[in-house]
mmCIF file of C-alpha atoms and ligand atoms in Angstrom:
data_model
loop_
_atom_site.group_PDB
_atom_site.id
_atom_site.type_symbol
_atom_site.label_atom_id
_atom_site.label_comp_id
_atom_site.label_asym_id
_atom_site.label_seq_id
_atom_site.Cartn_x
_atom_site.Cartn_y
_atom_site.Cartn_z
ATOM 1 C CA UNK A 1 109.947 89.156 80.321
ATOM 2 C CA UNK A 2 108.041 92.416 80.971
ATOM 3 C CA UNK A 3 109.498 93.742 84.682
ATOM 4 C CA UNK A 4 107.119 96.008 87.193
ATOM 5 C CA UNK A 5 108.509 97.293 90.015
ATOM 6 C CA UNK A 6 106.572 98.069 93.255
ATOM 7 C CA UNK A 7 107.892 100.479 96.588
ATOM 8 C CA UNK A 8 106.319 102.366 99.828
ATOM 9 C CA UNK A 9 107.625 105.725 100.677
ATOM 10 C CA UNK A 10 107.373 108.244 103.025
ATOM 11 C CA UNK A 11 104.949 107.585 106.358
ATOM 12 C CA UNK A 12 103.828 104.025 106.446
ATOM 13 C CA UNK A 13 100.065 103.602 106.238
ATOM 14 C CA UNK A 14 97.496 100.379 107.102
ATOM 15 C CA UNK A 15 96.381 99.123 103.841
ATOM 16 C CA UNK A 16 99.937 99.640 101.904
ATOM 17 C CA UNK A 17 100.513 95.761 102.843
ATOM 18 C CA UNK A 18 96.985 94.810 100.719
ATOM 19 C CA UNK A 19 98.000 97.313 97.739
ATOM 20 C CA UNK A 20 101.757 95.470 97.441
ATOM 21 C CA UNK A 21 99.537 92.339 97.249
ATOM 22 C CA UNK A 22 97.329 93.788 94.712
ATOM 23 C CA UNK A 23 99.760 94.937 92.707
ATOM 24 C CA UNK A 24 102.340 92.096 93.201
ATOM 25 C CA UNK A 25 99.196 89.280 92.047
ATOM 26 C CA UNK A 26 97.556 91.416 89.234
ATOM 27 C CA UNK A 27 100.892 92.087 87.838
ATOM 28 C CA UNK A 28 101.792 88.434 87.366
ATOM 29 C CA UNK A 29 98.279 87.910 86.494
ATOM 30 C CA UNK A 30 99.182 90.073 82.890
ATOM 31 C CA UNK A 31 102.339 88.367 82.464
ATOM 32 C CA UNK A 32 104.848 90.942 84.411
ATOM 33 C CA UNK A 33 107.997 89.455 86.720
ATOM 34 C CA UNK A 34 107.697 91.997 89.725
ATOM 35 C CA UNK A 35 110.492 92.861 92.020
ATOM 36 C CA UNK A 36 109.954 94.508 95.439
ATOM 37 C CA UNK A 37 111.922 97.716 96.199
ATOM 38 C CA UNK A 38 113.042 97.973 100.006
ATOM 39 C CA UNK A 39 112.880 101.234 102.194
ATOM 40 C CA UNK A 40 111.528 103.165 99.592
ATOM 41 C CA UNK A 41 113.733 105.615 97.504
ATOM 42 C CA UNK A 42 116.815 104.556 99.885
ATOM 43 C CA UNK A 43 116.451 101.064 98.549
ATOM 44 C CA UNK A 44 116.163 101.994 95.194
ATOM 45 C CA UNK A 45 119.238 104.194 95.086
ATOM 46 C CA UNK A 46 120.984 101.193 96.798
ATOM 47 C CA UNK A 47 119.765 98.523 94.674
ATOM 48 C CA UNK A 48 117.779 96.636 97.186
ATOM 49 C CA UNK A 49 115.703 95.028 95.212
ATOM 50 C CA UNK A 50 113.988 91.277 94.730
ATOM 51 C CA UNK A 51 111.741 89.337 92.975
ATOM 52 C CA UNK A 52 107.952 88.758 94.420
ATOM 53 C CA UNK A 53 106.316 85.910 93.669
ATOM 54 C CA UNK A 54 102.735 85.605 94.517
ATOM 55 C CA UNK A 55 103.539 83.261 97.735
ATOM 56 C CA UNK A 56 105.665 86.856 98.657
ATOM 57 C CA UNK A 57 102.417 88.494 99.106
ATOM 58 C CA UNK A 58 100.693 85.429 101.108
ATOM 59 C CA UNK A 59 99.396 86.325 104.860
ATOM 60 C CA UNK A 60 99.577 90.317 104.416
ATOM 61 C CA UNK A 61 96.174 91.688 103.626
ATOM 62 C CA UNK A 62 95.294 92.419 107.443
ATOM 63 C CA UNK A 63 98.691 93.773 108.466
ATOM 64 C CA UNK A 64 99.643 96.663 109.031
ATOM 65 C CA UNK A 65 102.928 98.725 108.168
ATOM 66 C CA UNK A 66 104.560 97.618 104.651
ATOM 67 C CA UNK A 67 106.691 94.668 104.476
ATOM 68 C CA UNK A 68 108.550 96.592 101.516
ATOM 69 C CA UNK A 69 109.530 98.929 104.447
ATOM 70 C CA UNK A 70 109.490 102.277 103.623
ATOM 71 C CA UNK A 71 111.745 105.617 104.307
ATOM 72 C CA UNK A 72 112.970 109.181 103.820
ATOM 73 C CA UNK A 73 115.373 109.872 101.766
ATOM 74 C CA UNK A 74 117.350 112.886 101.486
ATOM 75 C CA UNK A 75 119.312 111.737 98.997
ATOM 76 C CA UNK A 76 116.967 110.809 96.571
ATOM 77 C CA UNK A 77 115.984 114.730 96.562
ATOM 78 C CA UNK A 78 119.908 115.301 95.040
ATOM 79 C CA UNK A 79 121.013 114.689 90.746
ATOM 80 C CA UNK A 80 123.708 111.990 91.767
ATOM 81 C CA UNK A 81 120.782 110.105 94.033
ATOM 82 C CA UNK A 82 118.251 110.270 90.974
ATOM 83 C CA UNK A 83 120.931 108.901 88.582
ATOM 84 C CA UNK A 84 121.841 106.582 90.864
ATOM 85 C CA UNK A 85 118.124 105.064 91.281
ATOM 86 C CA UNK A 86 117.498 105.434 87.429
ATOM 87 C CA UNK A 87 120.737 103.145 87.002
ATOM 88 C CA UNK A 88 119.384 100.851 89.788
ATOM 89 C CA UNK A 89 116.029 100.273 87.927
ATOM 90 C CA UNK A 90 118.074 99.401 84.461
ATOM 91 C CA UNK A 91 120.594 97.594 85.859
ATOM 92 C CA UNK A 92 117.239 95.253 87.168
ATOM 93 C CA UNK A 93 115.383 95.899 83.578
ATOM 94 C CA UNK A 94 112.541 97.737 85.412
ATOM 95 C CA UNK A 95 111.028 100.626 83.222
ATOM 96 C CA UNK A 96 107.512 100.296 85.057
ATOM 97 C CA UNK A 97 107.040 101.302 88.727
ATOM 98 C CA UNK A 98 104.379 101.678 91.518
ATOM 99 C CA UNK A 99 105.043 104.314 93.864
ATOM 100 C CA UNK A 100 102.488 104.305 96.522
ATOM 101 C CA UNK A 101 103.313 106.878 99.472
ATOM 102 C CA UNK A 102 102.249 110.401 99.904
ATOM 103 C CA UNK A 103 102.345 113.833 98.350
ATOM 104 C CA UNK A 104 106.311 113.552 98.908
ATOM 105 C CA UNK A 105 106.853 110.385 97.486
ATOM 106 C CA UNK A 106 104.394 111.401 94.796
ATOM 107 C CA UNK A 107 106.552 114.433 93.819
ATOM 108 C CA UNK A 108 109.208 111.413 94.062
ATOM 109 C CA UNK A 109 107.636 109.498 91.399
ATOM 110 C CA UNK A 110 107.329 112.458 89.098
ATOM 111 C CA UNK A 111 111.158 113.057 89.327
ATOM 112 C CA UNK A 112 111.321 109.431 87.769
ATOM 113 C CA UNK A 113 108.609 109.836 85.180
ATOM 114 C CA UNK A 114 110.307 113.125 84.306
ATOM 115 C CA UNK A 115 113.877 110.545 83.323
ATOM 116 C CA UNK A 116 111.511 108.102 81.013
ATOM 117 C CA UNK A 117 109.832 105.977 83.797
ATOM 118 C CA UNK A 118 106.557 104.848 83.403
ATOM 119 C CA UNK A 119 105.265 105.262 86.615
ATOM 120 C CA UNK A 120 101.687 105.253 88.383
ATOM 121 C CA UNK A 121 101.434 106.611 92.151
ATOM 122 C CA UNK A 122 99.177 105.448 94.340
ATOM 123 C CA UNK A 123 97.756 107.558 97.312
ATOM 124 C CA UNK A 124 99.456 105.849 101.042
ATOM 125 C CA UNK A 125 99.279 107.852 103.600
ATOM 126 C CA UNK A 126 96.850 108.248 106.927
ATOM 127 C CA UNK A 127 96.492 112.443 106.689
ATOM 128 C CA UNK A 128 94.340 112.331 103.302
ATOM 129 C CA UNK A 129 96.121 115.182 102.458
ATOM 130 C CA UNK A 130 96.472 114.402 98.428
ATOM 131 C CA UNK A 131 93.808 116.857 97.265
ATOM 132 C CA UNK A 132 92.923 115.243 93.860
ATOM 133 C CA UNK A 133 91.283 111.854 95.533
ATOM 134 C CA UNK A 134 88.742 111.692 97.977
ATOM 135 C CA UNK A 135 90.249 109.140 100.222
ATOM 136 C CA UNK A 136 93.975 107.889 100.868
ATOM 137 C CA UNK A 137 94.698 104.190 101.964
ATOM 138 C CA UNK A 138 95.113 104.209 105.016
ATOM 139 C CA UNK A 139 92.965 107.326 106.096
ATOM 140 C CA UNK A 140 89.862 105.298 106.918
ATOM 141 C CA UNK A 141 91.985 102.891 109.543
ATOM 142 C CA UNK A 142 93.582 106.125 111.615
ATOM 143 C CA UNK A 143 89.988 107.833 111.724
ATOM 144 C CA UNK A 144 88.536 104.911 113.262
ATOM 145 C CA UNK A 145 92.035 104.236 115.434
ATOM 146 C CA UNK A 146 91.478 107.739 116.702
ATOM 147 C CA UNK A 147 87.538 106.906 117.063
ATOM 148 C CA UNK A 148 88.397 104.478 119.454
ATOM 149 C CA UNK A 149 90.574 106.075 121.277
ATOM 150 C CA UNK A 150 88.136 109.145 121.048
ATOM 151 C CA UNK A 151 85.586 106.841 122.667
ATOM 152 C CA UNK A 152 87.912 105.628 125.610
ATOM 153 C CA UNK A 153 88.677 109.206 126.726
ATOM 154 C CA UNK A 154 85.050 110.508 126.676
ATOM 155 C CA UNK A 155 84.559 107.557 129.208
ATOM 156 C CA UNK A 156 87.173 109.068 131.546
ATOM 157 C CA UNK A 157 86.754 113.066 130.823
ATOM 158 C CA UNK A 158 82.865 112.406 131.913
ATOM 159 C CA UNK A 159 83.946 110.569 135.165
ATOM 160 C CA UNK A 160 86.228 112.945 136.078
ATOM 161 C CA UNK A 161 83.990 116.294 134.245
ATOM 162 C CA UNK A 162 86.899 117.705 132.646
ATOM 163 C CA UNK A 163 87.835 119.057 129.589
ATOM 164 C CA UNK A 164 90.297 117.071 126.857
ATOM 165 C CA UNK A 165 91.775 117.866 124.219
ATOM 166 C CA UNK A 166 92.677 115.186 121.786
ATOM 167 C CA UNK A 167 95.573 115.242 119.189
ATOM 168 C CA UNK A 168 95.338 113.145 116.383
ATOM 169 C CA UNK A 169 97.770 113.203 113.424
ATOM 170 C CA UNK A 170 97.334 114.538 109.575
ATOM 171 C CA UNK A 171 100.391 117.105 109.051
ATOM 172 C CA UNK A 172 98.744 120.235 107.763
ATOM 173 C CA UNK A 173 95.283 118.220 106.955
ATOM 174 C CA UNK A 174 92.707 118.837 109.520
ATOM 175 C CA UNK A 175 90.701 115.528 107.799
ATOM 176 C CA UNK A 176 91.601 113.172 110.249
ATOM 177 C CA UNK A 177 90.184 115.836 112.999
ATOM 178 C CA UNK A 178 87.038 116.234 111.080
ATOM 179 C CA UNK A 179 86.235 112.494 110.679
ATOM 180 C CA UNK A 180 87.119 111.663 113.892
ATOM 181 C CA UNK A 181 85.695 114.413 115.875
ATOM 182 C CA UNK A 182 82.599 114.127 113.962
ATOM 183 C CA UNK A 183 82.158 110.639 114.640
ATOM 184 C CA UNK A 184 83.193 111.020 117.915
ATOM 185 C CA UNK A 185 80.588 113.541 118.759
ATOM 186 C CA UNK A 186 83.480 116.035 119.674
ATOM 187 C CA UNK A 187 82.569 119.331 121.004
ATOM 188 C CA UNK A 188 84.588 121.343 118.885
ATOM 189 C CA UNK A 189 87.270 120.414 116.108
ATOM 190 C CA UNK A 190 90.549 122.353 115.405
ATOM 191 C CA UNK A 191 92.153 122.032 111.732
ATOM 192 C CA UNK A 192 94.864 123.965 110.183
ATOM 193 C CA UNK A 193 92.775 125.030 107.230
ATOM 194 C CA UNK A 194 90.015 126.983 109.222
ATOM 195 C CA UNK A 195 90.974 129.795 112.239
ATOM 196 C CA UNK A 196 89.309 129.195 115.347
ATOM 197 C CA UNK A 197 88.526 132.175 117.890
ATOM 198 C CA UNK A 198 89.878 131.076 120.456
ATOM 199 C CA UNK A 199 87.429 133.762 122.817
ATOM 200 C CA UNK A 200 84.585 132.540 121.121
ATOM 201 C CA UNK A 201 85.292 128.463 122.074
ATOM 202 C CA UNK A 202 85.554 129.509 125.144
ATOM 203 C CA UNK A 203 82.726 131.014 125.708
ATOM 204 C CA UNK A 204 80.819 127.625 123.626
ATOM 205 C CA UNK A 205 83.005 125.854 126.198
ATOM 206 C CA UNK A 206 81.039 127.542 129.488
ATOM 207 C CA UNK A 207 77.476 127.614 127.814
ATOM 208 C CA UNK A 208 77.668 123.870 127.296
ATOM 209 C CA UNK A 209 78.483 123.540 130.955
ATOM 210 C CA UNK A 210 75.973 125.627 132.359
ATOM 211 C CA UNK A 211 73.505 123.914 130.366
ATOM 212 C CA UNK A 212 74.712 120.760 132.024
ATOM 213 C CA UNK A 213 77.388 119.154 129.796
ATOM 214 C CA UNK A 214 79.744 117.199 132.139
ATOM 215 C CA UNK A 215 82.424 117.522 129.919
ATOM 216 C CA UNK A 216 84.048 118.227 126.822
ATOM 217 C CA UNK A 217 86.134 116.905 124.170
ATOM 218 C CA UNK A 218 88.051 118.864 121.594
ATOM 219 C CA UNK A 219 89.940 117.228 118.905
ATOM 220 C CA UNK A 220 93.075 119.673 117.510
ATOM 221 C CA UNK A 221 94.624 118.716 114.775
ATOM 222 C CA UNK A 222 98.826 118.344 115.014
ATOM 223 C CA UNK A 223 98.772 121.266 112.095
ATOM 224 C CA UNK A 224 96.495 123.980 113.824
ATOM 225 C CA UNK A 225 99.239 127.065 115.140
ATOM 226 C CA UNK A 226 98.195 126.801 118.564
ATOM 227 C CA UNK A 227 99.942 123.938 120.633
ATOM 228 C CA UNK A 228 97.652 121.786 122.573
ATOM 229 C CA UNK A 229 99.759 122.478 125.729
ATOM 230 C CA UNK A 230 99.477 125.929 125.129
ATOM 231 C CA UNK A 231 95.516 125.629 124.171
ATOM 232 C CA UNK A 232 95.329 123.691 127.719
ATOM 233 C CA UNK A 233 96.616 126.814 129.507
ATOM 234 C CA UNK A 234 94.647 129.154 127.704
ATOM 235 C CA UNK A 235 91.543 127.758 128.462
ATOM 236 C CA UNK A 236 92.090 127.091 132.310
ATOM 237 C CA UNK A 237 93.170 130.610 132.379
ATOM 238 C CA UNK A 238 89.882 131.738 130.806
ATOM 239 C CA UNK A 239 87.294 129.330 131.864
ATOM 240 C CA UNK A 240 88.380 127.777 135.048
ATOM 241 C CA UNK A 241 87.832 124.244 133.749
ATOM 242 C CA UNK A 242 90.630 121.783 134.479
ATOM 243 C CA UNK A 243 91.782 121.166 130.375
ATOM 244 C CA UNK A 244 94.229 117.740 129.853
ATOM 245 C CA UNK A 245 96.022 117.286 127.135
ATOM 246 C CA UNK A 246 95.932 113.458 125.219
ATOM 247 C CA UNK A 247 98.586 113.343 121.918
ATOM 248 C CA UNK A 248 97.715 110.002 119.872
ATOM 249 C CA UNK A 249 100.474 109.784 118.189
ATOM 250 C CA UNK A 250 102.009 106.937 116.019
ATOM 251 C CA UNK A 251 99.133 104.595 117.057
ATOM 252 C CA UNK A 252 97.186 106.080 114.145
ATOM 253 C CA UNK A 253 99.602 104.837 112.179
ATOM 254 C CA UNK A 254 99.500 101.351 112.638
ATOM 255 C CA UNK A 255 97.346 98.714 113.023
ATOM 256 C CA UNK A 256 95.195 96.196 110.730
ATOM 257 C CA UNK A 257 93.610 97.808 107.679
ATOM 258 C CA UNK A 258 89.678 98.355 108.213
ATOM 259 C CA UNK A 259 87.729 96.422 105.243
ATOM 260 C CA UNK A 260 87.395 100.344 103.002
ATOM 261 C CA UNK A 261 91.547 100.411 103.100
ATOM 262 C CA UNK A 262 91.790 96.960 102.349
ATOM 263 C CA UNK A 263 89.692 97.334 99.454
ATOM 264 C CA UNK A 264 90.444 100.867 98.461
ATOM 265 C CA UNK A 265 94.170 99.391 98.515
ATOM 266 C CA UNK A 266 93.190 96.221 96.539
ATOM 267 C CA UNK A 267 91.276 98.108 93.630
ATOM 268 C CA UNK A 268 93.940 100.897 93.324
ATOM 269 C CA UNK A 269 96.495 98.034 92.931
ATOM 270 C CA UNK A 270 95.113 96.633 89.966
ATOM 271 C CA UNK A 271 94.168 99.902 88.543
ATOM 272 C CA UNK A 272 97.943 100.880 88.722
ATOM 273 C CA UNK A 273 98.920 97.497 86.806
ATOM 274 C CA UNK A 274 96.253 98.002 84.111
ATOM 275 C CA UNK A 275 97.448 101.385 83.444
ATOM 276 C CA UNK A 276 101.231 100.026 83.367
ATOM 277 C CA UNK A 277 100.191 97.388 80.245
ATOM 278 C CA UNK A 278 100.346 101.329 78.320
ATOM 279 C CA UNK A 279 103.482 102.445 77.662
ATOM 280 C CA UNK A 280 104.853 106.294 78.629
ATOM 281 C CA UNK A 281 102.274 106.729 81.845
ATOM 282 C CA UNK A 282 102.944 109.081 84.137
ATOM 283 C CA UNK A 283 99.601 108.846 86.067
ATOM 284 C CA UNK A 284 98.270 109.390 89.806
ATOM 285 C CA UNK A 285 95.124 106.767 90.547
ATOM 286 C CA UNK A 286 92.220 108.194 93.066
ATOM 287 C CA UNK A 287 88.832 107.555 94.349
ATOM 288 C CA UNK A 288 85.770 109.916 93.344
ATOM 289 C CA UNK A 289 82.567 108.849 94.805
ATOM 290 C CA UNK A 290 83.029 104.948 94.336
ATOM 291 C CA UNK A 291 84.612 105.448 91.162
ATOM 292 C CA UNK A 292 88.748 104.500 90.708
ATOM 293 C CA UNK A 293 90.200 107.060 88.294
ATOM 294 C CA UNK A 294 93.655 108.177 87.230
ATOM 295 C CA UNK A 295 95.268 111.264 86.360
ATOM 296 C CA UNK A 296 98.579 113.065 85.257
ATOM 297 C CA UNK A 297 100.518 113.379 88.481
ATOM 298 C CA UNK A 298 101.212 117.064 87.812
ATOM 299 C CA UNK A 299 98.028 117.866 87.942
ATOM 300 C CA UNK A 300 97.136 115.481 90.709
ATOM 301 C CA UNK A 301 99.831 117.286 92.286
ATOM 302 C CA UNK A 302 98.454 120.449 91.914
ATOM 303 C CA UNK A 303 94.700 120.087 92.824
ATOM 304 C CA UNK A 304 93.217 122.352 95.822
ATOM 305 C CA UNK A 305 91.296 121.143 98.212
ATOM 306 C CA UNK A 306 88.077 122.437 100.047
ATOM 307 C CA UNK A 307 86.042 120.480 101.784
ATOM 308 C CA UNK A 308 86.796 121.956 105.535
ATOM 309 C CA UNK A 309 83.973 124.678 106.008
ATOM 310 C CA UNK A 310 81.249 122.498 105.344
ATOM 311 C CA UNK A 311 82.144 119.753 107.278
ATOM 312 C CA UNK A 312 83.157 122.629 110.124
ATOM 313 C CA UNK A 313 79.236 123.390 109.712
ATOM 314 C CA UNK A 314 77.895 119.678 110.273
ATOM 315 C CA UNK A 315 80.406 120.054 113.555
ATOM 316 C CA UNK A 316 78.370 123.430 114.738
ATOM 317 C CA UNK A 317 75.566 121.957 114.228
ATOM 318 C CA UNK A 318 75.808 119.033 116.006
ATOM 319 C CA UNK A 319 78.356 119.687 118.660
HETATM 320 P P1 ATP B 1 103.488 111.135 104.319
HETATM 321 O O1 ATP B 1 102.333 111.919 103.768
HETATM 322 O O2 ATP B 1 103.031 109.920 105.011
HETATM 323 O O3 ATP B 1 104.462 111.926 105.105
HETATM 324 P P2 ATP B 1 105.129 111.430 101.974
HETATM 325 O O4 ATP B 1 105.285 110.572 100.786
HETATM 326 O O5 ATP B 1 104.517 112.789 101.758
HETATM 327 O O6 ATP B 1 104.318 110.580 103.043
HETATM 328 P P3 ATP B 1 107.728 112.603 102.354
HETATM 329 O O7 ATP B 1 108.754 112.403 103.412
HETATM 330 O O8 ATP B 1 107.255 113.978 102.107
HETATM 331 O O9 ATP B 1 106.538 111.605 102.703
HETATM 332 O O10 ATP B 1 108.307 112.054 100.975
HETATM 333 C C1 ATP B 1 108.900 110.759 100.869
HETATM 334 C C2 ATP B 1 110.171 110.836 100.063
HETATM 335 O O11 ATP B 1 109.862 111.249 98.725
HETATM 336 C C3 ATP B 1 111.193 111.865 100.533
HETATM 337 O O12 ATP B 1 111.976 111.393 101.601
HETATM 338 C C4 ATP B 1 111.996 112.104 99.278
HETATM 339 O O13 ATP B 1 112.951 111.087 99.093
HETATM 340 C C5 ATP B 1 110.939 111.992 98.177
HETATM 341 N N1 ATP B 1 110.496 113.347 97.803
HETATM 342 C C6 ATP B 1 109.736 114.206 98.517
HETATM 343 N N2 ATP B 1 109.542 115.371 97.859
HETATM 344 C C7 ATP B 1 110.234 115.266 96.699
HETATM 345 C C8 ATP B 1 110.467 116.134 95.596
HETATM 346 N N3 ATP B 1 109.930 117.356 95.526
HETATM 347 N N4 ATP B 1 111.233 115.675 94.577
HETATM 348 C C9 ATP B 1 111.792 114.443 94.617
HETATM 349 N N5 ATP B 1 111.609 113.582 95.638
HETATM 350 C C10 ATP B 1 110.837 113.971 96.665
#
């Protein structure tokens, strides 16, 4: 019988639990036996492997995390660990596998297409930071987890009229920042890919309170230079306005999909199994507008991204 295997690598993201099930269902839908690789690349190089059956997959499509598990693995980046996850997926008959994890585990599944796997990736990860798609899974859940939590603080930085500045996650992507901050009717947003003047937010910073603004939020992405600690400082020192400091954290990386991951998740799944019934694919899927696509993973790998500046303009417009 025709065998598809299916892992989660790197950062876990919400909506990797409804792609496994996609996957997983769809697959045995075309006729495929599908076994379930644990903790990633460490569990492939280690053989931990089983079978899925669709009851495997029952109860998961609102939870968060991956009940693959997922991991780093160092070892995976060395020759003997490649062999020794090649031999892994013969020794279990596999020649077709899902990867779904970020631009790392990507890069990953490229290594394996590279040794005569037919492999499809599949965007997972919260920073949005794979260039060639529009969205991630997962990406849509920490922009509104940080929308909440954007929401809570603006109720206690008015009370108290002070100035916060709120972390949220995304590596070097500033997307998270942008969504969130946008939604979230931040004052000013910080992301890696665009330099802020410091002087010059400042000075935004003291306008908006002589023209009566209470208080301010800025959201700083973890990638911009600049600690927030440090940002915190710099501002007290220049404006006089008490600054605090909020770092979100690993909450943005948990929690129940919203309805666009689960989805996103769902459709990507199948994609990935319908491009599997070729043989030889070596393919990244993505979203463009509403529309599921795939691509070589090289050259998934190597698209640019620019959408920063303008969405930096709807933010100086607004804010
Ligand atoms: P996230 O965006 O959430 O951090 P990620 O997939 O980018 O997810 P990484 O830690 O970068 O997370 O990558 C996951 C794993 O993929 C690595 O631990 C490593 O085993 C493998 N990997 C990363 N880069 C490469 C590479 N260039 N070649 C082979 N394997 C890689």
């Amino acid at each position: 019988m025709k065998r598809i295997g299916v892992l989660t690598s790197g950062g876990d993201s919400p909506g990797m639990n409804a792609c496994i099930r996609a996957v997983v269902r769809s697959a045995i839908s075309s006729g495929y036996e599908v076994y379930g690789i644990k903790r990633g690349y460490e569990g492939l190089i280690d053989g931990d492997i089983e079978k899925l059956v669709t009851s495997s997959v029952a109860d998961i499509i609102h939870r968060g995390g991956t009940i693959l598990q997922t991991a780093r693995s160092e070892r995976f980046m060395t020759e003997d660990g490649l062999n020794k996850a090649i031999e892994s997926l013969k020794k279990c008959e596999i020649d077709k596998l899902v990867v779904i994890g970020g631009d790392g585990s990507l890069r990953g599944a490229k290594k394996l297409a590279e040794m005569g796997i037919s492999v499809v990736g599949l965007p997972g990860t919260i920073d949005n930071d794979l260039a060639y798609t529009d969205m991630t899974i997962g990406f849509d859940t920490a922009v509104n987890t940080a929308l909440h939590a954007i929401g809570n603080i603006r109720d206690t930085s008015s009370s108290h009229g002070r100035i916060t500045i709120i972390e949220v996650m995304g590596r070097a992507c500033g997307d998270i920042a942008l969504y969130a901050g946008l939604a979230g009717g931040a004052e000013t947003i910080l992301v890696p890919e665009v330099d802020t003047d410091v002087d010059e937010m400042c000075q935004k910073l003291i306008t908006g309170m002589h023209r009566g603004k209470k208080h301010s939020l800025i959201v700083r992405a973890e990638g911009v230079k600049i600690s927030s600690e440090d940002l915190a400082k710099l501002i007290y020192e220049k404006t006089g306005l008490e600054t605090k400091v909020v770092v979100l954290g690993y909450i943005q990386r948990g929690g129940s999909p919203t309805a666009i991951d689960r989805i996103l998740a769902s459709r990507m799944g199948i994609h990935a199994v319908e491009l599997l019934n070729e043989e030889n694919v070596h393919k990244a899927v993505g979203i463009r507008g509403d529309d599921i696509f795939s691509m070589d993973i090289d050259e998934a790998l190597n698209a640019n991204k620019s959408n920063h500046v303008d969405f930096m303009k709807y933010c100086d417009i607004l804010c």
